[in-house]
Amino acid sequence: MKEERIGFRQSLRIAGRALAVSCRTMGGRSLAVSAVGFLAAFLPAWISTVLARFTDQVKGLSQGEAAVGGTLLTLGTLTLLFLAQAAYGAAQGYFGELNTQRTVKYIKRTIIDCTSRVQYRYLDNEADFRNRLLFAEQEGGIRVAESMQQVLLVLQNLVAFGSLVTVLFGVSPWMVLALLLACVPSVVLSQLQKDEEYKEKTKGMKEGAMSVHLFYICAGANERCRSLLDVRFGGIFPWVKRKWRSVSDGYLEKKNAMTRRHVLCNCLADILRNVFYVGVLLLAVRRIYQDPSVGLGVFMLVFTLSGQLQATTTKLFVGAARFFGDIRFMKDFFALEDTPREALEDHPRTFDRADIVFDHVSFAYPGSERLALDDLSIRIAQGEKVAIVGENGSGKSTFINLLSGIHEATEGRITMGGFDIRGNLRAVRRAISVVFQSFGRYETTIRENITIADGTKPVVEERLRECARSTGALDFIEKQPKGFDEEVGTFSETGNDLSGGQWQKIAMTRAVYRDGARVMVLDEPTAALDPLAEAALYRDFSRLTGDRTTLLISHRLGITSVVDRVLVFDNGRIVEDGSHQDLMRIDGLYAKMYRAQAQWYVEK
Amino acid sequence: MREMSTGFPVSLHSILDTRTEFLCTVHIQDMEASQKGTGNKIKAAAWGIKLAWKIDKRMLLFWVTLGIGLAVLPAVALAFNRNIIAHLLAFLTTGAGRFSDTVPDLVALGLILTVSGLSARLSDDLLYMMMFDSYYLGLEETMMDSAQEIELNELLKKEVGDRYYAVISRCGSLTDLTSSGCALLSKLVSIGSLMAVALTASIAVFFAALAYVTLVLWLNHALSGRIRVVWSEIREHLRRAEYFEKLAQDGDTAKETRVFESAEKIKEHWQNAYRRVEEMRLRQDAGYARLGLFTNAGFYLFLAVAVGFCVFRVASGAMGPDTLLVVFMLCTGMAASIGGIARSYQRMDYGLYGLDIQRRFLDGAPRPGAEEEAGKAEEGLDGENVFSAKDLCFSYRKGIPVLKNLTFRIRRGETVALVGANGSGKTTLIKVLLGLFRPESGEARFQGRPHADYRRGYISSRVGSFFQDFYLFHFTLGENVGIGDVGHVGDEGRILSAMEKGGARALVDRLPRGLQNMLGRQVYKEGALLSGGEGQRVGVSRAHMSDKEIMVFDEPASMLDPIAEMEQFRHIRERFGGRTVILVSHRIAFARLADRILVLAGGELVEDGSHGELMERDGVYAKFFREQAQWYDAAAGGAGRGGSV
């Protein structure tokens, strides 16, 4: 959200794009109502003229010069016009709301599309993506989707403005000039205030959000009261509340200072406008005194019309200024849509042998200088069972991220089955079956929690049951009230959130379900499992993984007894590589780790 | 219900039980039934106004006065307008009077219109904003304070949790009430003052206007219930929709979306949830629009009738034309206010609806009175038996017991390991022992007294803990550790030392801003996302910071590599050896650090003894031990590699 000057041509392009989007979201009926609005724009002027005539007729009636029938007819016309105005107002209000709903939906849909297809590094906040996302969602999106509405409103106001000026012109051109001049300060002010608002919104947004966030922490309502336990038991409520108070007060302070200033300025501008208004009224009355033939109606006309003219003028210029001021917000929104997406090929190849080769690969996370992977080279053949060990931050998870094409190596080349994964992203991903450490616990049925892993094939019940049986998940699934159709997760109907171990079995089932994969990656698959379940997994390990290459990240070194090869990561490099026996013989880092764990299991 | 041998009056216990009853049995249906009662609305209004008064008297008084004061202006303007028209007519008919006669009236009129215009600018948007500051935050504060009183295991139940979430999310309800109430009041006063003017013009018109306004108010009141969106339903859909929205954005689920290519499925789920939200909102909007239209259109018809009536009177000479014009302007003046009535009323009604739910939820959770609180204990009875349980039973949901008839003691200075399979109730037991959950039957005592007997905060001031499901706050790294001892949250020296013991020291160097680096990305997107193991280290550091006499560690090293794991337990042993410690871990082997081991199976305490004793017994514990040990080499000192590979 940097302050850049936007060129005129660029502004037009952005405006055009916004209008196209807005037209799409608005829908037919809405546009029709807006079209009617152009006719409705003539109503104020029309009403004023009829009112003037009515006034004259009433005066005539009292002097016996006019007829009751004619007067009533005029009254009838007036009422119809008022009704038309009311009807249009209601329709406009309703369709306005409808548009807003559609708009919000459109924005959310765009954001979901954007975030699910954009290159992952942006989700790590590269190029400040996440801030821009938040900002676009809250501000930019709405202005894009409502841009058409805004433009139509401005045009309608233009029509109304024209009609009002025409009528008043007939009374006195000087009045028109005076009234218009009086509107200038308001218009200028609103433009300046728009600018200030933009700056404030970008700065103040975080604090406002923090205030809400701190409130939710104290009240514990987010994430199902997860924070409440720590807040209560740690006795930190007073401290967090104080934080909340100071953040909220600070936020309001700034917001209010700006608002107060704006209100003050606007009030002064209003006073100026009203001074001119009174002046015009004085002129009109003086005219009547000077020239009685003008009639009383003129007074009513000027009285009602002047106010309306001023209101319409302000709306017109403010609306136009607002539209062009919004260009900046719109630009931010489109920049979001234009963020580079992942390059997925249309016809992914299939791998028979999915040998994995890392060739002098280096990688650093966005915003960090430290190399998470440092000139790493390794070759893993199809079918190998490999354990990956090392301390937190040594690069294990990064290795997996790069293999799945989530991140791109900054240096070096990664190939699978001989093909560079760049350009074969979809193929590589289809060849991999991965269970991440914080795998998703989807708020849907158990069946869907498993089948979500593989959308390429239709769901076959038997296959599903087989997979569940092989990982040991079938037992507890069948015990669920609705079996596979049971809705699980924290927000499920019955609040049925499975235990950590049960979720882990579901995740394993997911991995097995994706049976077209040639490589299986398991990141800490036994972290939540108790000794019995863990042992069961190890025992079934080769059966579950079949002939797939298996990469197993684990801190439980007992796992190394079921794999052929161990890779030891340290500071972004692979420092040891071999079988368990080889590495014990070397007596290096691995041996140290192994002994640290095994010592506890000496039965004394 | 077992008899409690606490010496405490049984009545207190039954009060606590009724509270539980209340929170459990008030169903959603009950909640909906309440909204139809006008009586409840009035109660809610009274509650809301009392609350607003308590939060900020001045704001309320100021705006009400201002609102009413400014509301009479249109009527005053009308009076001046009438004079001007009278002058003009006199001049036009009889040629009497001069221009300068009208000048003072015109100027006065202009002045009043200016003030009136300013008030229009101040009300509505500004009013809402100013009231928002005081009352929104004020209500949030009330919510926060009340929330601390509610039992935790109540909140974790889905029904109660959902209602609670609905209650918490509507903190705007008080602002809605006060700001819309003010607006409504001023509009009514404005109409009233105009009608007073009408009284001087024509009594018939006055009564007609009165009848009309009454009709409008009644119509709004009658239809509001039907139009309004049922908050509990829409909240659920909104939350679901938001959940699916966030799936594609964050962490590992975002990675899964890419690898599983499940983006479309997720979008579908989101659309399903959001469609419901949209439908409900649109239905509401349509209802409001219709109501607004009838209100407005109806009024213009009334205007036609009233002015038509006046036309006849003018024609017959019974009324002057200036009076008719005044009636006309009066009506158009009222039209503006009438149009706003529907909107203000509905908004106020929505606020009342929210307040009603909030009032009933909060009032239903009784707070211990000041004397009751003062009567509570400030120190333990029995220093030797820190934790004790007798026939302890507990379940999260009726009929599914998690802990069954546990009886044991933990003495001062003992290090006890709690061991068991997944779902055997280890974490639950800890939470009951710490007083976070209340036992269903049987008793659990802390230092000789039941937990409820202690003053609030006593137990947490004596016990330091690390839970498996600990929460990493969106604060800085330093704060996340420092809140272990909240009074010293700024003491960097102590924080760094605690981080050394907890194994998190390396993080300070790894993160760009060290101790000042934010954790998490909820608001500040530059925050760091820690891996499972890193988070665990920070959590344990927090426990080290608290440095209490009684410590509880629930899975402090499950996500750490072997060497760090060893270090973690070593530090715990070194630092807290000699103190009372409860250790929970899947890694059976660490039970060896403990003096005593309690083994849970199926919610029951099956074994209790030292490592040597239990291995000899060859029971559940021994089985667990061997299941894990079999995977380690005999050569490296393990039990031997077992199982088929």
Short mmCIF file of C-alpha atoms in Angstrom, two decimals, chain A residues 92-445:
data_model
loop_
_atom_site.label_atom_id
_atom_site.label_comp_id
_atom_site.label_asym_id
_atom_site.label_seq_id
_atom_site.Cartn_x
_atom_site.Cartn_y
_atom_site.Cartn_z
CA GLN A 92 -33.00 1.35 -4.50
CA GLY A 93 -32.44 0.59 -0.83
CA TYR A 94 -33.26 -3.06 -1.24
CA PHE A 95 -31.23 -3.55 -4.37
CA GLY A 96 -28.45 -1.62 -2.77
CA GLU A 97 -28.37 -4.17 0.02
CA LEU A 98 -28.62 -6.98 -2.51
CA ASN A 99 -25.65 -5.61 -4.35
CA THR A 100 -23.67 -5.28 -1.20
CA GLN A 101 -24.34 -8.93 -0.38
CA ARG A 102 -23.36 -10.01 -3.84
CA THR A 103 -20.32 -7.85 -3.63
CA VAL A 104 -19.13 -9.32 -0.39
CA LYS A 105 -19.65 -12.80 -1.77
CA TYR A 106 -17.72 -11.93 -4.88
CA ILE A 107 -14.84 -10.57 -2.89
CA LYS A 108 -14.65 -13.63 -0.68
CA ARG A 109 -14.80 -15.94 -3.65
CA THR A 110 -12.04 -14.04 -5.36
CA ILE A 111 -9.93 -14.20 -2.27
CA ILE A 112 -10.42 -17.92 -1.87
CA ASP A 113 -9.52 -18.46 -5.51
CA CYS A 114 -6.52 -16.24 -5.14
CA THR A 115 -5.16 -17.78 -1.98
CA SER A 116 -5.64 -21.35 -3.07
CA ARG A 117 -3.82 -20.90 -6.35
CA VAL A 118 -1.17 -18.34 -5.60
CA GLN A 119 2.42 -19.41 -5.15
CA TYR A 120 2.88 -20.55 -1.60
CA ARG A 121 5.67 -18.15 -0.79
CA TYR A 122 3.17 -15.34 -0.85
CA LEU A 123 1.21 -17.01 1.88
CA ASP A 124 4.41 -16.70 3.88
CA ASN A 125 3.92 -13.01 3.53
CA GLU A 126 6.35 -12.38 0.73
CA ALA A 127 5.89 -8.91 -0.72
CA ASP A 128 3.62 -8.19 2.20
CA PHE A 129 0.96 -10.30 0.55
CA ARG A 130 -1.00 -11.04 3.66
CA ASN A 131 -1.36 -7.43 4.68
CA ARG A 132 -2.47 -6.56 1.21
CA LEU A 133 -4.91 -9.44 1.36
CA LEU A 134 -6.48 -8.16 4.54
CA PHE A 135 -6.63 -4.64 3.26
CA ALA A 136 -8.07 -5.64 -0.07
CA GLU A 137 -10.68 -7.75 1.62
CA GLN A 138 -11.78 -5.00 3.92
CA GLU A 139 -11.52 -2.01 1.66
CA GLY A 140 -10.53 -2.58 -1.90
CA GLY A 141 -12.90 -5.33 -2.81
CA ILE A 142 -16.02 -3.45 -1.84
CA ARG A 143 -15.05 -0.44 -3.84
CA VAL A 144 -14.38 -2.48 -6.94
CA ALA A 145 -17.67 -4.29 -6.77
CA GLU A 146 -19.65 -1.18 -6.02
CA SER A 147 -17.91 0.93 -8.62
CA MET A 148 -20.69 0.51 -11.15
CA GLN A 149 -23.25 1.53 -8.60
CA GLN A 150 -21.19 4.58 -7.75
CA VAL A 151 -20.85 5.63 -11.34
CA LEU A 152 -24.56 5.24 -11.97
CA LEU A 153 -25.32 7.26 -8.86
CA VAL A 154 -23.03 10.01 -10.05
CA LEU A 155 -24.70 10.04 -13.45
CA GLN A 156 -28.13 10.12 -11.87
CA ASN A 157 -27.07 13.00 -9.70
CA LEU A 158 -25.81 14.73 -12.80
CA VAL A 159 -29.25 14.44 -14.36
CA ALA A 160 -30.91 15.70 -11.20
CA PHE A 161 -28.41 18.50 -11.00
CA GLY A 162 -29.10 19.53 -14.55
CA SER A 163 -32.86 19.59 -14.05
CA LEU A 164 -32.64 21.56 -10.84
CA VAL A 165 -30.29 24.12 -12.30
CA THR A 166 -32.56 24.55 -15.27
CA VAL A 167 -35.59 25.25 -13.13
CA LEU A 168 -33.83 27.63 -10.81
CA PHE A 169 -32.19 29.33 -13.70
CA GLY A 170 -35.63 30.37 -14.76
CA VAL A 171 -36.02 32.24 -11.50
CA SER A 172 -32.62 33.86 -11.39
CA PRO A 173 -29.23 32.83 -12.73
CA TRP A 174 -27.49 34.64 -9.90
CA MET A 175 -29.12 32.39 -7.37
CA VAL A 176 -27.79 29.36 -9.13
CA LEU A 177 -24.30 30.77 -9.15
CA ALA A 178 -24.44 31.70 -5.50
CA LEU A 179 -25.68 28.28 -4.47
CA LEU A 180 -23.06 26.47 -6.52
CA LEU A 181 -20.23 28.60 -5.20
CA ALA A 182 -21.27 27.79 -1.67
CA CYS A 183 -20.75 24.11 -2.36
CA VAL A 184 -17.12 24.45 -3.31
CA PRO A 185 -15.66 24.18 0.21
CA SER A 186 -17.65 21.01 0.92
CA VAL A 187 -16.39 19.38 -2.21
CA VAL A 188 -12.77 20.29 -1.61
CA LEU A 189 -12.97 19.13 1.97
CA SER A 190 -14.41 15.78 1.05
CA GLN A 191 -11.56 15.15 -1.37
CA LEU A 192 -8.96 15.97 1.26
CA GLN A 193 -10.75 13.87 3.81
CA LYS A 194 -10.79 10.91 1.48
CA ASP A 195 -7.02 11.05 1.26
CA GLU A 196 -6.67 11.21 4.97
CA GLU A 197 -9.10 8.35 5.41
CA TYR A 198 -7.04 6.14 3.12
CA LYS A 199 -3.89 6.80 5.09
CA GLU A 200 -5.61 6.27 8.41
CA LYS A 201 -7.27 3.07 7.32
CA THR A 202 -4.02 1.52 6.26
CA LYS A 203 -2.36 2.45 9.52
CA GLY A 204 -5.21 1.96 11.94
CA MET A 205 -6.41 -1.35 10.62
CA LYS A 206 -3.93 -3.40 12.59
CA GLU A 207 -4.69 -1.77 15.89
CA GLY A 208 -8.40 -2.22 15.48
CA ALA A 209 -7.88 -5.86 14.63
CA MET A 210 -5.57 -6.27 17.61
CA SER A 211 -8.20 -4.83 19.91
CA VAL A 212 -10.72 -7.37 18.68
CA HIS A 213 -8.16 -10.15 18.91
CA LEU A 214 -7.25 -9.31 22.50
CA PHE A 215 -10.93 -9.26 23.38
CA TYR A 216 -11.39 -12.71 21.97
CA ILE A 217 -8.40 -13.97 23.89
CA CYS A 218 -9.81 -12.69 27.15
CA ALA A 219 -13.28 -13.93 26.43
CA GLY A 220 -11.85 -17.08 24.92
CA ALA A 221 -14.49 -17.35 22.28
CA ASN A 222 -12.22 -17.97 19.38
CA GLU A 223 -10.87 -21.37 18.54
CA ARG A 224 -13.30 -22.90 21.00
CA CYS A 225 -11.97 -21.31 24.14
CA ARG A 226 -8.48 -22.65 23.53
CA SER A 227 -6.86 -19.60 24.98
CA LEU A 228 -9.07 -19.51 28.02
CA LEU A 229 -7.29 -22.32 29.80
CA ASP A 230 -3.98 -20.51 29.70
CA VAL A 231 -5.56 -17.18 30.52
CA ARG A 232 -7.39 -18.58 33.52
CA PHE A 233 -4.75 -20.78 34.90
CA GLY A 234 -1.91 -18.43 34.26
CA GLY A 235 -3.83 -15.70 35.99
CA ILE A 236 -2.97 -13.34 33.18
CA PHE A 237 -6.41 -11.89 32.65
CA PRO A 238 -5.70 -8.51 34.31
CA TRP A 239 -2.55 -8.09 32.29
CA VAL A 240 -4.21 -8.96 28.97
CA LYS A 241 -7.14 -6.75 29.82
CA ARG A 242 -4.81 -3.84 30.42
CA LYS A 243 -3.19 -4.49 27.07
CA TRP A 244 -6.60 -4.56 25.45
CA ARG A 245 -7.54 -1.28 27.06
CA SER A 246 -4.42 0.50 25.96
CA VAL A 247 -4.61 -0.81 22.39
CA SER A 248 -8.29 0.04 22.10
CA ASP A 249 -7.87 3.47 23.59
CA GLY A 250 -4.93 4.22 21.35
CA TYR A 251 -6.86 3.12 18.29
CA LEU A 252 -9.91 5.15 19.19
CA GLU A 253 -7.83 8.18 20.06
CA LYS A 254 -6.45 8.36 16.54
CA LYS A 255 -9.70 7.51 14.85
CA ASN A 256 -11.61 10.07 16.87
CA ALA A 257 -9.06 12.82 16.42
CA MET A 258 -9.46 12.47 12.69
CA THR A 259 -13.24 12.19 12.86
CA ARG A 260 -13.57 15.21 15.12
CA ARG A 261 -11.49 17.26 12.74
CA HIS A 262 -13.51 16.14 9.78
CA VAL A 263 -16.80 16.84 11.47
CA LEU A 264 -15.66 20.30 12.48
CA CYS A 265 -14.56 21.19 8.99
CA ASN A 266 -17.71 19.80 7.48
CA CYS A 267 -19.84 21.76 9.89
CA LEU A 268 -18.06 24.97 8.97
CA ALA A 269 -18.60 24.24 5.31
CA ASP A 270 -22.25 23.56 6.05
CA ILE A 271 -22.60 26.89 7.80
CA LEU A 272 -21.18 28.62 4.77
CA ARG A 273 -23.63 26.83 2.54
CA ASN A 274 -26.53 27.81 4.73
CA VAL A 275 -25.48 31.44 4.77
CA PHE A 276 -25.72 31.45 1.02
CA TYR A 277 -29.02 29.61 1.23
CA VAL A 278 -30.51 32.26 3.44
CA GLY A 279 -29.12 34.90 1.12
CA VAL A 280 -30.88 33.30 -1.79
CA LEU A 281 -34.14 33.13 0.13
CA LEU A 282 -33.83 36.80 0.94
CA LEU A 283 -33.33 37.53 -2.73
CA ALA A 284 -36.39 35.53 -3.66
CA VAL A 285 -38.63 37.25 -1.13
CA ARG A 286 -37.33 40.64 -2.16
CA ARG A 287 -38.16 39.78 -5.72
CA ILE A 288 -41.73 38.99 -4.73
CA TYR A 289 -42.03 42.28 -2.95
CA GLN A 290 -40.63 44.10 -5.91
CA ASP A 291 -42.76 42.31 -8.45
CA PRO A 292 -45.97 40.82 -7.02
CA SER A 293 -46.84 39.21 -10.30
CA VAL A 294 -44.12 36.67 -9.75
CA GLY A 295 -46.40 34.98 -7.21
CA LEU A 296 -46.09 33.13 -3.97
CA GLY A 297 -45.19 29.88 -5.68
CA VAL A 298 -41.73 31.21 -6.36
CA PHE A 299 -41.02 31.32 -2.68
CA MET A 300 -41.99 27.70 -2.18
CA LEU A 301 -40.01 26.78 -5.24
CA VAL A 302 -36.87 28.48 -4.10
CA PHE A 303 -37.33 27.22 -0.59
CA THR A 304 -37.48 23.57 -1.53
CA LEU A 305 -35.25 23.68 -4.54
CA SER A 306 -32.27 25.49 -3.11
CA GLY A 307 -31.79 22.95 -0.42
CA GLN A 308 -32.07 20.15 -2.92
CA LEU A 309 -29.71 21.80 -5.35
CA GLN A 310 -27.04 22.13 -2.72
CA ALA A 311 -27.50 18.54 -1.62
CA THR A 312 -27.37 17.25 -5.17
CA THR A 313 -24.32 19.29 -6.07
CA THR A 314 -22.43 18.04 -3.10
CA LYS A 315 -23.44 14.48 -3.81
CA LEU A 316 -22.40 14.85 -7.42
CA PHE A 317 -18.94 16.20 -6.86
CA VAL A 318 -18.30 14.14 -3.76
CA GLY A 319 -19.42 11.04 -5.60
CA ALA A 320 -17.14 11.75 -8.53
CA ALA A 321 -14.23 12.57 -6.27
CA ARG A 322 -14.89 9.45 -4.27
CA PHE A 323 -14.88 7.28 -7.34
CA PHE A 324 -11.52 8.58 -8.42
CA GLY A 325 -10.23 8.42 -4.89
CA ASP A 326 -11.29 4.81 -4.77
CA ILE A 327 -9.05 4.01 -7.69
CA ARG A 328 -6.21 3.57 -5.25
CA PHE A 329 -8.12 0.95 -3.29
CA MET A 330 -9.16 -0.75 -6.48
CA LYS A 331 -5.59 -0.92 -7.65
CA ASP A 332 -4.64 -2.74 -4.47
CA PHE A 333 -7.41 -5.23 -5.04
CA PHE A 334 -6.40 -5.97 -8.60
CA ALA A 335 -2.77 -6.24 -7.61
CA LEU A 336 -3.90 -9.08 -5.45
CA GLU A 337 -5.61 -10.85 -8.31
CA ASP A 338 -2.50 -10.37 -10.38
CA THR A 339 -0.17 -12.03 -7.89
CA PRO A 340 1.66 -14.84 -9.65
CA ARG A 341 -0.10 -18.16 -9.52
CA GLU A 342 1.44 -21.56 -9.44
CA ALA A 343 2.31 -22.82 -12.88
CA LEU A 344 0.40 -26.06 -13.16
CA GLU A 345 0.72 -28.06 -16.33
CA ASP A 346 -2.42 -29.23 -18.11
CA HIS A 347 -1.43 -32.79 -18.88
CA PRO A 348 0.51 -34.17 -15.98
CA ARG A 349 2.67 -37.14 -16.76
CA THR A 350 2.65 -40.21 -14.55
CA PHE A 351 5.78 -41.61 -13.00
CA ASP A 352 6.65 -45.22 -13.02
CA ARG A 353 9.88 -44.80 -11.18
CA ALA A 354 9.82 -41.67 -9.06
CA ASP A 355 13.49 -41.37 -8.16
CA ILE A 356 14.12 -38.21 -6.21
CA VAL A 357 17.24 -36.16 -6.88
CA PHE A 358 18.25 -32.94 -5.13
CA ASP A 359 21.15 -31.33 -6.94
CA HIS A 360 23.02 -28.66 -4.97
CA VAL A 361 19.78 -27.21 -3.67
CA SER A 362 19.75 -24.13 -1.49
CA PHE A 363 16.73 -22.38 -0.06
CA ALA A 364 15.91 -19.55 2.30
CA TYR A 365 12.40 -18.70 3.46
CA PRO A 366 10.96 -15.34 2.33
CA GLY A 367 12.10 -12.58 4.60
CA SER A 368 14.86 -14.64 6.13
CA GLU A 369 18.56 -14.57 5.31
CA ARG A 370 19.38 -17.83 6.97
CA LEU A 371 19.63 -20.77 4.57
CA ALA A 372 17.12 -23.41 5.56
CA LEU A 373 18.74 -25.77 3.06
CA ASP A 374 22.41 -25.29 2.28
CA ASP A 375 23.81 -26.82 -0.89
CA LEU A 376 22.02 -30.08 -0.35
CA SER A 377 22.49 -33.00 -2.70
CA ILE A 378 20.84 -36.37 -2.31
CA ARG A 379 19.50 -39.19 -4.39
CA ILE A 380 16.64 -41.41 -3.29
CA ALA A 381 15.69 -44.36 -5.47
CA GLN A 382 12.16 -45.63 -6.01
CA GLY A 383 11.07 -47.98 -3.24
CA GLU A 384 13.60 -46.94 -0.62
CA LYS A 385 12.38 -46.53 2.93
CA VAL A 386 14.15 -43.53 4.35
CA ALA A 387 14.03 -42.00 7.83
CA ILE A 388 14.82 -38.31 8.16
CA VAL A 389 16.04 -37.15 11.55
CA GLY A 390 17.52 -34.01 12.98
CA GLU A 391 16.69 -31.28 15.40
CA ASN A 392 13.99 -28.64 14.90
CA GLY A 393 14.97 -26.16 12.28
CA SER A 394 17.57 -28.42 10.67
CA GLY A 395 15.70 -28.43 7.38
CA LYS A 396 13.60 -31.59 7.47
CA SER A 397 10.25 -29.97 6.86
CA THR A 398 11.81 -27.60 4.36
CA PHE A 399 13.05 -30.61 2.44
CA ILE A 400 9.51 -31.91 2.22
CA ASN A 401 8.14 -28.51 1.25
CA LEU A 402 10.54 -28.29 -1.65
CA LEU A 403 9.83 -31.81 -2.74
CA SER A 404 6.09 -31.14 -2.90
CA GLY A 405 6.70 -28.02 -4.89
CA ILE A 406 5.29 -25.82 -2.17
CA HIS A 407 8.37 -23.65 -2.26
CA GLU A 408 10.87 -23.23 -5.04
CA ALA A 409 14.55 -23.76 -4.49
CA THR A 410 16.55 -20.57 -4.76
CA GLU A 411 19.50 -22.49 -6.14
CA GLY A 412 19.93 -25.93 -7.59
CA ARG A 413 17.64 -28.39 -9.23
CA ILE A 414 15.14 -30.94 -7.97
CA THR A 415 14.04 -33.77 -10.20
CA MET A 416 11.66 -36.65 -9.88
CA GLY A 417 11.92 -39.62 -12.22
CA GLY A 418 14.40 -37.56 -14.21
CA PHE A 419 12.08 -34.61 -14.77
CA ASP A 420 12.57 -31.21 -13.22
CA ILE A 421 9.72 -30.60 -10.79
CA ARG A 422 9.50 -27.05 -12.05
CA GLY A 423 7.12 -27.44 -14.94
CA ASN A 424 5.83 -30.75 -13.67
CA LEU A 425 4.26 -29.56 -10.48
CA ARG A 426 0.98 -31.35 -10.84
CA ALA A 427 2.62 -34.60 -11.83
CA VAL A 428 4.97 -34.48 -8.88
CA ARG A 429 2.18 -33.73 -6.46
CA ARG A 430 0.07 -36.56 -7.77
CA ALA A 431 3.00 -38.87 -7.28
CA ILE A 432 3.33 -37.87 -3.66
CA SER A 433 1.13 -38.81 -0.74
CA VAL A 434 2.00 -36.57 2.15
CA VAL A 435 0.88 -36.24 5.75
CA PHE A 436 2.05 -32.92 7.13
CA GLN A 437 2.72 -32.37 10.78
CA SER A 438 -0.34 -30.17 11.35
CA PHE A 439 -2.47 -31.99 8.84
CA GLY A 440 -5.97 -30.69 8.25
CA ARG A 441 -8.80 -31.76 10.49
CA TYR A 442 -11.60 -30.89 8.16
CA GLU A 443 -15.00 -29.98 9.52
CA THR A 444 -16.90 -32.49 7.52
CA THR A 445 -17.72 -36.21 7.46
#
